[in-house]
Short mmCIF file of C-alpha atoms and ligand atoms in Angstrom, two decimals:
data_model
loop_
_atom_site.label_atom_id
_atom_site.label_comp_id
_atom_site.label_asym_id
_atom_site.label_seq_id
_atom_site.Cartn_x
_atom_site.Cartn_y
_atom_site.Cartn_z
CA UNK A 1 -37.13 1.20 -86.21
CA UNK A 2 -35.21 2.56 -83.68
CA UNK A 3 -32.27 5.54 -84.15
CA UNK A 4 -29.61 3.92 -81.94
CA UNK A 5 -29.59 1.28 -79.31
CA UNK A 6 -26.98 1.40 -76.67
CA UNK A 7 -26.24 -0.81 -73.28
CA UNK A 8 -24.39 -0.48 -70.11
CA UNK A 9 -24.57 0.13 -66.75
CA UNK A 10 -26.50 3.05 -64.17
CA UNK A 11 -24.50 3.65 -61.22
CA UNK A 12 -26.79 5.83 -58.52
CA UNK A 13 -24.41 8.53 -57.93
CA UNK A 14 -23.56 10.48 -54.80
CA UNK A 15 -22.30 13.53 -54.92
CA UNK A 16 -20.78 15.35 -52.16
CA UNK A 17 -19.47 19.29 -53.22
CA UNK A 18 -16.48 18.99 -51.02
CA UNK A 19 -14.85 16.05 -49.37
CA UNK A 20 -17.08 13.66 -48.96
CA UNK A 21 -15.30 12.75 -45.11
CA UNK A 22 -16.74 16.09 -44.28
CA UNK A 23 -20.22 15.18 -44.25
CA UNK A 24 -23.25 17.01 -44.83
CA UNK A 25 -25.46 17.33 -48.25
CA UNK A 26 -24.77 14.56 -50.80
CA UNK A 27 -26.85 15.12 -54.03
CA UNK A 28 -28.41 12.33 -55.63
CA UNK A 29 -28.56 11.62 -59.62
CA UNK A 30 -27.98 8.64 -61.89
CA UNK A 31 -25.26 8.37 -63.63
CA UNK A 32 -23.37 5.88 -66.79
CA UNK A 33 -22.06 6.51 -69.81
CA UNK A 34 -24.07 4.95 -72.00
CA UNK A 35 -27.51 6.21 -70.45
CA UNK A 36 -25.65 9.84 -70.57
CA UNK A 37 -25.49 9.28 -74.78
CA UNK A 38 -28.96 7.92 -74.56
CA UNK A 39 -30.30 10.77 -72.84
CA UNK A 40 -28.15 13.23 -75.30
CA UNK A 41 -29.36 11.39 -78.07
CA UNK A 42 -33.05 11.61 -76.86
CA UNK A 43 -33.03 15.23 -76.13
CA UNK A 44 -31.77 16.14 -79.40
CA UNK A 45 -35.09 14.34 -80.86
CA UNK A 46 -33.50 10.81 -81.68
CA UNK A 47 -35.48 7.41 -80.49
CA UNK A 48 -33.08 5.72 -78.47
CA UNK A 49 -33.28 2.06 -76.58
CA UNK A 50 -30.91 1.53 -73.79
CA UNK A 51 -30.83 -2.13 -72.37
CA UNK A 52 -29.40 -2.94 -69.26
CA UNK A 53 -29.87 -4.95 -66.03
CA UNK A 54 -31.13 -2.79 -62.64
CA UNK A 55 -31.30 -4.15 -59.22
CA UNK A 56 -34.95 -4.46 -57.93
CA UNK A 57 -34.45 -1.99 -55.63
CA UNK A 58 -34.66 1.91 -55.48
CA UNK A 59 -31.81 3.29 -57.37
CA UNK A 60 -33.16 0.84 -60.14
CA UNK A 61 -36.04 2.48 -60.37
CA UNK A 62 -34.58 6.28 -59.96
CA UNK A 63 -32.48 5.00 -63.48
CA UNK A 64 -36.13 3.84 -65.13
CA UNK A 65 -38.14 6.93 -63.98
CA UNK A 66 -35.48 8.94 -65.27
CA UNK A 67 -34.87 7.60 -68.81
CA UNK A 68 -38.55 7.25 -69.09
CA UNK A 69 -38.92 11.24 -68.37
CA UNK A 70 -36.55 11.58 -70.97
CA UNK A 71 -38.15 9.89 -73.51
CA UNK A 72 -35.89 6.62 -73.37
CA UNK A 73 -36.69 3.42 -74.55
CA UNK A 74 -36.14 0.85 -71.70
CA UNK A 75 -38.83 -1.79 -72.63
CA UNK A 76 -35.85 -4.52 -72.32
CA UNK A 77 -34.09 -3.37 -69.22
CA UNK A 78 -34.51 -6.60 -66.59
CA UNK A 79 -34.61 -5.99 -63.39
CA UNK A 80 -32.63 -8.21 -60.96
CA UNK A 81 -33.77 -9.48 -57.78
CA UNK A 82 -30.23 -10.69 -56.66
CA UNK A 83 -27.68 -8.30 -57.77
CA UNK A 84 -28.17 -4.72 -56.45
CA UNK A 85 -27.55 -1.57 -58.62
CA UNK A 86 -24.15 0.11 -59.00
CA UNK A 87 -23.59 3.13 -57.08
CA UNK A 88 -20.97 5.59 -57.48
CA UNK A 89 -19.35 8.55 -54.74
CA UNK A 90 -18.09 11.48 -56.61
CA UNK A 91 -16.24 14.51 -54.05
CA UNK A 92 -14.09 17.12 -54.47
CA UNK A 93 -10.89 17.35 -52.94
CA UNK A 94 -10.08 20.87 -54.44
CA UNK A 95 -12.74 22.87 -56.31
CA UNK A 96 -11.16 21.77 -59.24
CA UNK A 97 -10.92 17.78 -59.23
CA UNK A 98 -13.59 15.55 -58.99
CA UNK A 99 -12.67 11.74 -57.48
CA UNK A 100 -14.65 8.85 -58.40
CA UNK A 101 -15.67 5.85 -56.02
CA UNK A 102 -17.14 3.01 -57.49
CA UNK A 103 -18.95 0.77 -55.58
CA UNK A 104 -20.18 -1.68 -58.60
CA UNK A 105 -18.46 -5.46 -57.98
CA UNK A 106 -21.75 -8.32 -58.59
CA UNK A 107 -23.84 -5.28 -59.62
CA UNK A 108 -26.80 -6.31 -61.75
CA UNK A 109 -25.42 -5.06 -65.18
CA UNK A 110 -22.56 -6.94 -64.42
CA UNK A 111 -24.08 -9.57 -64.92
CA UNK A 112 -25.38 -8.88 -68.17
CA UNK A 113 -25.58 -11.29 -70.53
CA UNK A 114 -25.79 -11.96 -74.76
CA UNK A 115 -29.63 -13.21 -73.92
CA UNK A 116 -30.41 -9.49 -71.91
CA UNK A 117 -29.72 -7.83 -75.25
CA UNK A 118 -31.39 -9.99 -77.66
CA UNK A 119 -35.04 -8.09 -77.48
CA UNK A 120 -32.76 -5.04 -78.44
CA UNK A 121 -30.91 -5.68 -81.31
CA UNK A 122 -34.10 -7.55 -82.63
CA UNK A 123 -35.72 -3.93 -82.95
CA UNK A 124 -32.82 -3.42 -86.11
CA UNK A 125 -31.27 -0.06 -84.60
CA UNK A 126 -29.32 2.33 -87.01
CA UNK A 127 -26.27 2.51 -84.38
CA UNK A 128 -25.42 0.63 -81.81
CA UNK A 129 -23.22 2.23 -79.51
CA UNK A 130 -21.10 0.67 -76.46
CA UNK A 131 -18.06 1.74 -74.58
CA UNK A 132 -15.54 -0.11 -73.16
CA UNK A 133 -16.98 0.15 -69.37
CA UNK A 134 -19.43 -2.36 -70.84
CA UNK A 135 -16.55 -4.65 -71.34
CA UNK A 136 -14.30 -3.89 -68.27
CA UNK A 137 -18.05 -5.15 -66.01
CA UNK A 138 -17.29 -8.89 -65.80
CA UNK A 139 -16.38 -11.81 -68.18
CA UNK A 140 -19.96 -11.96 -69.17
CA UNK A 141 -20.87 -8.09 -70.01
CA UNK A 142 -17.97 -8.60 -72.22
CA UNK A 143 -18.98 -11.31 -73.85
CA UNK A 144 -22.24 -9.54 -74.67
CA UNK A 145 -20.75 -6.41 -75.73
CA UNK A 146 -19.05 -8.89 -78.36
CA UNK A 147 -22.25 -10.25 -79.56
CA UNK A 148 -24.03 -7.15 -79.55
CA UNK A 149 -21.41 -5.50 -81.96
CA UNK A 150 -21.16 -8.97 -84.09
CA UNK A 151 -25.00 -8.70 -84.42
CA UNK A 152 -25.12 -4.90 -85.53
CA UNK A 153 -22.89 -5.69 -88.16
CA UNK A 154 -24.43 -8.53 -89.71
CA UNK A 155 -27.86 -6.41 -89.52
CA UNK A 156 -26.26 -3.80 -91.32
CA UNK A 157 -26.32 -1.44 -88.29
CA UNK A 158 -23.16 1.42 -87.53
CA UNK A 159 -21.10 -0.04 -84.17
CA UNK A 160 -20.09 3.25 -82.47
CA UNK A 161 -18.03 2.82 -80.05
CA UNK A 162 -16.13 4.74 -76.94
CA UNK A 163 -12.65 3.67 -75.77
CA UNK A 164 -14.03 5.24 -71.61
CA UNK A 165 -10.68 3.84 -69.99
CA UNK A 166 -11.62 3.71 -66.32
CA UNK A 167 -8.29 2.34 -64.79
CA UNK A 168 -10.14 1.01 -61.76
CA UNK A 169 -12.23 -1.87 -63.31
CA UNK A 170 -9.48 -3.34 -65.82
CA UNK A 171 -5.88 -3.26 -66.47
CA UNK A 172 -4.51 -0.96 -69.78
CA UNK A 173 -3.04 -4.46 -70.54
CA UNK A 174 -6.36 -6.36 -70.25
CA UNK A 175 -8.41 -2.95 -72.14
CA UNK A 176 -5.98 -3.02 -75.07
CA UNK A 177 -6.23 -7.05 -75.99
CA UNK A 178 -10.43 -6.63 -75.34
CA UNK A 179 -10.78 -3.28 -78.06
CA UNK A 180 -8.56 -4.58 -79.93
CA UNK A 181 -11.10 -7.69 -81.01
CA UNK A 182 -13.69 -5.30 -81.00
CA UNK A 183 -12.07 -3.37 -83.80
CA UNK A 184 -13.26 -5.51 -86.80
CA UNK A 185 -16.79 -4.37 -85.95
CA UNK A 186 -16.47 -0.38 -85.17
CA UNK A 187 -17.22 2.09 -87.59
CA UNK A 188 -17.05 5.40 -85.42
CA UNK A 189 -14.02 5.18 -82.47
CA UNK A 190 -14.40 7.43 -80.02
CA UNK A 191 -11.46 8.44 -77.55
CA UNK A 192 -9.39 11.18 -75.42
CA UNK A 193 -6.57 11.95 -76.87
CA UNK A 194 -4.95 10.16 -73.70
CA UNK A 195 -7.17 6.66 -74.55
CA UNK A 196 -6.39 6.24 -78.45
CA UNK A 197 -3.22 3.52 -77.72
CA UNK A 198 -5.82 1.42 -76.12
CA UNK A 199 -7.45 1.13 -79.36
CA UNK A 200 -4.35 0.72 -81.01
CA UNK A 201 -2.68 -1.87 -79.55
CA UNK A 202 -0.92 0.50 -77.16
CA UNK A 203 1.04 2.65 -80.29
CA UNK A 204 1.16 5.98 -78.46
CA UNK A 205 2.04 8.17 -81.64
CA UNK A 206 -1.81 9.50 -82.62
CA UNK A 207 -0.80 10.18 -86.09
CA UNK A 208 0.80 5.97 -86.33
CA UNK A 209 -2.58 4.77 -84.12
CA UNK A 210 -5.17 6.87 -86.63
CA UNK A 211 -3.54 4.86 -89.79
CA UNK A 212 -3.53 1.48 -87.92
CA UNK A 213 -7.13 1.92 -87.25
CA UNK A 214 -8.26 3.22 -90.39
CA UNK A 215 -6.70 0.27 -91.89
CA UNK A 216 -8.08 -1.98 -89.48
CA UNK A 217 -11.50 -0.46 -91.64
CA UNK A 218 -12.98 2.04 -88.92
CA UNK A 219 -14.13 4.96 -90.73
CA UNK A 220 -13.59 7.61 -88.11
CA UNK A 221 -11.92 7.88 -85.57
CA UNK A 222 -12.39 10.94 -83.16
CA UNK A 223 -10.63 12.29 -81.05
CA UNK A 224 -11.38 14.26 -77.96
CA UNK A 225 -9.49 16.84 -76.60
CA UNK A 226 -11.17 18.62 -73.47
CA UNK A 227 -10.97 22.68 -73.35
CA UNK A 228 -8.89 21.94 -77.13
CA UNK A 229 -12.29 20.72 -78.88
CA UNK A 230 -11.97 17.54 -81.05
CA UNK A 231 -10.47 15.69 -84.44
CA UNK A 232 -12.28 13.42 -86.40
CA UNK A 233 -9.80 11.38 -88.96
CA UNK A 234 -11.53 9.76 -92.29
CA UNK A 235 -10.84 8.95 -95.64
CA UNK A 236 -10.87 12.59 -96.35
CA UNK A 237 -8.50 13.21 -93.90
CA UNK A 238 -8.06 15.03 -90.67
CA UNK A 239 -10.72 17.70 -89.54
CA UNK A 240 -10.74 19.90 -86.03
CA UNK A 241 -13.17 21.67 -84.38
CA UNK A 242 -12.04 24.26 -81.13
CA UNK A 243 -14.11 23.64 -78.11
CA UNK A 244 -16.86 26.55 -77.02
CA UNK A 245 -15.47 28.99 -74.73
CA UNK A 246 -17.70 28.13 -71.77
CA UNK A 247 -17.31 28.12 -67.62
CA UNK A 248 -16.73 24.74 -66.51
CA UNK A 249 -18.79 23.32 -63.34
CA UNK A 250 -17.71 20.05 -63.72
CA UNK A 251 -16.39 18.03 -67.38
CA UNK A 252 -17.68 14.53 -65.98
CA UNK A 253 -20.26 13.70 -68.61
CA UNK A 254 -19.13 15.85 -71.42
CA UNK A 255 -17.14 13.20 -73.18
CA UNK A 256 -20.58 11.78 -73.38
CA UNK A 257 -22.70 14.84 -74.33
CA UNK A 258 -20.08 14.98 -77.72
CA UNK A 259 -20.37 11.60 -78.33
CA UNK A 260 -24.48 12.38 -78.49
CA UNK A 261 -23.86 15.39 -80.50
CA UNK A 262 -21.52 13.30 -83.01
CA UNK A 263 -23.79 10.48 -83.51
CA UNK A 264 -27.40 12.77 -83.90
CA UNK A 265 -25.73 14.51 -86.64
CA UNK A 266 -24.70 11.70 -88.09
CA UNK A 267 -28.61 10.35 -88.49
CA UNK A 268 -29.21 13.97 -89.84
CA UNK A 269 -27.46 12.90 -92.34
CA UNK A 270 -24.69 15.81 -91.98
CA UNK A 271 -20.36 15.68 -92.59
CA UNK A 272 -17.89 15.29 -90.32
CA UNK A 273 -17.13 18.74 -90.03
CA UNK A 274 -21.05 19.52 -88.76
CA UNK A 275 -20.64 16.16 -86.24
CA UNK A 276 -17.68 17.68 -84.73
CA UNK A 277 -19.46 21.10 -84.30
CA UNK A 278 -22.78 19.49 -83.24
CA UNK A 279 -20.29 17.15 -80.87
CA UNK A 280 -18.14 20.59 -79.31
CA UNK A 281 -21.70 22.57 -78.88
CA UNK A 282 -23.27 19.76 -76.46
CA UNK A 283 -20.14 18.73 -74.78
CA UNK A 284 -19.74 22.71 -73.84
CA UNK A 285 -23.15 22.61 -72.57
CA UNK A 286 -22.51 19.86 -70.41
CA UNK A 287 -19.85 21.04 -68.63
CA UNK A 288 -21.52 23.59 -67.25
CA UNK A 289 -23.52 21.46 -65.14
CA UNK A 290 -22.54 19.04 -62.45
CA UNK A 291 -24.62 16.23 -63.36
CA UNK A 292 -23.68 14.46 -66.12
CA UNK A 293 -26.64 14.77 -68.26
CA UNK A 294 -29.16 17.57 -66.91
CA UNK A 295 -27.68 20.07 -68.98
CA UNK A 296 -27.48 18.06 -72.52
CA UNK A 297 -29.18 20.59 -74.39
CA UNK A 298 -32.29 20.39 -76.86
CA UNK A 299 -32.45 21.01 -80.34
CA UNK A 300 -33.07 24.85 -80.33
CA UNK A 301 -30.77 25.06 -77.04
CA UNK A 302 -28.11 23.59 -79.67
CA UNK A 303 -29.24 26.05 -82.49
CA UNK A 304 -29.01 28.89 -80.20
CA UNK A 305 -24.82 28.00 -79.21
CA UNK A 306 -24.19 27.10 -82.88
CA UNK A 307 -25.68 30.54 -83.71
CA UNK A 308 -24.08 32.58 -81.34
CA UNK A 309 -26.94 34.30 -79.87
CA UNK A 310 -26.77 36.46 -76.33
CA UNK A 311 -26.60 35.43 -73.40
CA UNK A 312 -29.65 35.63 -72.23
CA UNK A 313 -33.03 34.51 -73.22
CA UNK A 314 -35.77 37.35 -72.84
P1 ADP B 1 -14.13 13.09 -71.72
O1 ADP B 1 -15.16 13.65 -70.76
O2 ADP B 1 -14.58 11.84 -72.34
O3 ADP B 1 -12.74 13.05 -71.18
P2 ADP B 1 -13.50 15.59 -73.01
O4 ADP B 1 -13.11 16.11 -71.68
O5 ADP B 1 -12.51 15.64 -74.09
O6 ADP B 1 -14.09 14.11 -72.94
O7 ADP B 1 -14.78 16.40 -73.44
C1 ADP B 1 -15.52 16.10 -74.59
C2 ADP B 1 -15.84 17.37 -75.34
O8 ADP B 1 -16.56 18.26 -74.47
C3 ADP B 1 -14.60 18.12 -75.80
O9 ADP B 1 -14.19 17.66 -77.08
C4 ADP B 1 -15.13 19.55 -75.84
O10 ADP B 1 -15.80 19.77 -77.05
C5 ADP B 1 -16.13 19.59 -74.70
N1 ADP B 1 -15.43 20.10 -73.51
C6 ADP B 1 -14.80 19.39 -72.55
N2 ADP B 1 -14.19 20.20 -71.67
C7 ADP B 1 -14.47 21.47 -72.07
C8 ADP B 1 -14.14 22.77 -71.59
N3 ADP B 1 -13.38 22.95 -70.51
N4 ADP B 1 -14.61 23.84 -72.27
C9 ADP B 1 -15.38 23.69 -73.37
N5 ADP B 1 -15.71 22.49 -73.88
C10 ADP B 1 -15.26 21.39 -73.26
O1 KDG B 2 -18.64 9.28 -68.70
C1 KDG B 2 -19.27 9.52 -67.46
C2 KDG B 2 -19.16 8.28 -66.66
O2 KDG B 2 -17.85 8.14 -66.23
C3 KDG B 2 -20.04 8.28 -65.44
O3 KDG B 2 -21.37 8.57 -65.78
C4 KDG B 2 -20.01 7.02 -64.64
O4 KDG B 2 -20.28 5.23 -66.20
C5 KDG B 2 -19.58 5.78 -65.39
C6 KDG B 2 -18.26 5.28 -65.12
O5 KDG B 2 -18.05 4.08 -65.32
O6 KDG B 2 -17.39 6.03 -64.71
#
C-alpha cells in the first residue's frame, strides 16, 4: 500500500531572472503544488502516487521523466491528446518579487475527472492530499477533488489538505463556499496565515476560524507563517515552531516543502511538535533554491539542519 496519494496539475514553468520583457535566458523546470509535496514526500523516503492528466506533448513528458527520477508513482497519470499541458511564466520585477503567469485555461488536468482518479484511490493510500488549485481547475477537477476526499474517508484514509489561494483562477467568494464542503472530510488543514478565512467561511480572527474548524472535526489545523515558522492547533492545543534562519533565493515552493515535511512525520509516526520541526527544516531548505522542488532535502540532508551541524560538508 501506498504512503500518500495526491493529484493536481504540472504547469511547465518558465523562468526568466529578471523581467521577462527583457529577453534572454528563461530556465525551464516543472512546477505544481501537489507534484512539489509528492516529490518532498518521495525524497524523504515515503512511496507516493500522484495522478493527474498531461498533454501528449513535451512538457508532459518533462513532468513524467521527472517524477519518475524521483521515485514517483505515476502509473495512473493519462495522457491527453487534446488538451495541452499547463505552463506557467515566473519573472522578477525587483530581485525581491517573483510574478506568476499562468497560462493553464482547457489544460489537460483541467479536465480531470472522478474516473482519472479511480486506479488511485483503489491502491488504499494512508493520506490523500489535495489543495484547493485542484478545485479552482474547472467544474470537473472539482468535482473530482470531492470524490477523491469522499473516497479516502470511507477507506479509512487521512484527507490532508492545502487551502493554496491563487486569486487568479477563482474568486475568494467562489474558494470559501468550495472548502467549505470540503471540510467534513479534512483531517490536516493546511494554510498561510493570510488563507485560513477561506477555510472558515471568511471569519478573519485566526483564534475564532481555528475553533470553527476544529469543531467542524479537523484535527489540525496549521498554520504557515513565512520567515515566522508555523502553528499547528489540536486537541492539545496550540504549538509553534520559528522558521530556520536561512538566505532566501526564492519562497515559491516552500509552502509545499513544509507541507511534505508535516505529512512524512506524520507516517513516522511522530507529534505535532516534531511535524512542525520536520515541516520548518524542509520549507527552509527550499527556499534557498529557485525551483520549487530541487532543493527538498533527503533524509540525512534533514538530519543534518535538525542537528545543527556546520556549514559545510567535508
Ligand atoms: P507558502 O509558500 O505556502 O506561502 P510559507 O511562505 O509560509 O508558505 O512557507 C512555508 C514554510 O517554509 C514556513 O512555515 C517556514 O517554515 C518556511 N519558510 C518560508 N519562508 C522562509 C524564510 N524566509 N526563511 C526561513 N524559512 C522560511
Ligand atoms: O506552491 C507552488 C505552486 O504555486 C507552483 O508550483 C505552481 O501549482 C502552482 C500554482 O498553481 O501556482
Amino acid at each position: 500500500p501506498v504512503d500518500v496519494l495526491t493529484f493536481g496539475e504540472a504547469l511547465g514553468s518558465f523562468r526568466a531572472p529578471a523581467r521577462l520583457r527583457m529577453g534572454g535566458g528563461i530556465n525551464l523546470d516543472v512546477a505544481g503544488a501537489e507534484l512539489n509535496v509528492a516529490i518532498g514526500l518521495a525524497r524523504l523516503g515515503h512511496s507516493v502516487r500522484w495522478a493527474s492528466k498531461v498533454g501528449a506533448d513535451e512538457i508532459g513528458e518533462l513532468t513524467l521523466r521527472t517524477l519518475l527520477a524521483e521515485r514517483v508513482l505515476v502509473d495512473s497519470v493519462v495522457r491527453d491528446p487534446a488538451h495541452p499541458s499547463a505552463l506557467m511564466l515566473v519573472d522578477k520585477p525587483r530581485a525581491d518579487q517573483a510574478r506568476v503567469q499562468y497560462y493553464r485555461t482547457d489544460s489537460a488536468a483541467s479536465t480531470l475527472a472522478e474516473s482519472d482518479l479511480v486506479p488511485a484511490l483503489a491502491a488504499k493510500p494512508r493520506i490523500v492530499h489535495a489543495t484547493g488549485i485542484t478545485a479552482a481547475l474547472s467544474k470537473s477537477a472539482s468535482s473530482a477533488t470531492t470524490f477523491a476526499l469522499r473516497t479516502a474517508v470511507a477507506q479509512g484514509a487521512i484527507v490532508s489538505f492545502d487551502v493554496n489561494h491563487r486569486s487568479q483562477l477563482w474568486s475568494a467568494e467562489t474558494a470559501i463556499s468550495v472548502i467549505g464542503k470540503f471540510i467534513p472530510f479534512i483531517s490536516v488543514l493546511v494554510a498561510s496565515a493570510d488563507e485560513l478565512p477561506l477555510a472558515a467561511g471568511g471569519e478573519t480572527d485566526e483564534q475564532v476560524a481555528v475553533e470553527q474548524l476544529i469543531a467542524g472535526g479537523i484535527s489540525e489545523v496549521v498554520v504557515k507563517r513565512g520567515a515566522d515558522g508555523a502553528t499547528a492547533y489540536s486537541a492539545a492545543g496550540r504549538q509553534d515552531a520559528d522558521a530556520f534562519r536561512v538566505s532566501v533565493v526564492d519562497t515559491i515552493g516552500a509552502g509545499d516543502a513544509f507541507t511534505a515535511g508535516y505529512l512524512s512525520a506524520m507516517l513516522d509516526g511522530l507529534d505535532i511538535e516534531a511535524r512542525l520541526q520536520r515541516g520548518v527544516a524542509a520549507g527552509a531548505c527550499a527556499v534557498g533554491s529557485a525551483s520549487d522542488w530541487q532543493a527538498a532535502p533527503e533524509r540525512t540532508e534533514l538530519e543534518r539542519l535538525l542537528t545543527a551541524a556546520d556549514d559545510v560538508a567535508r
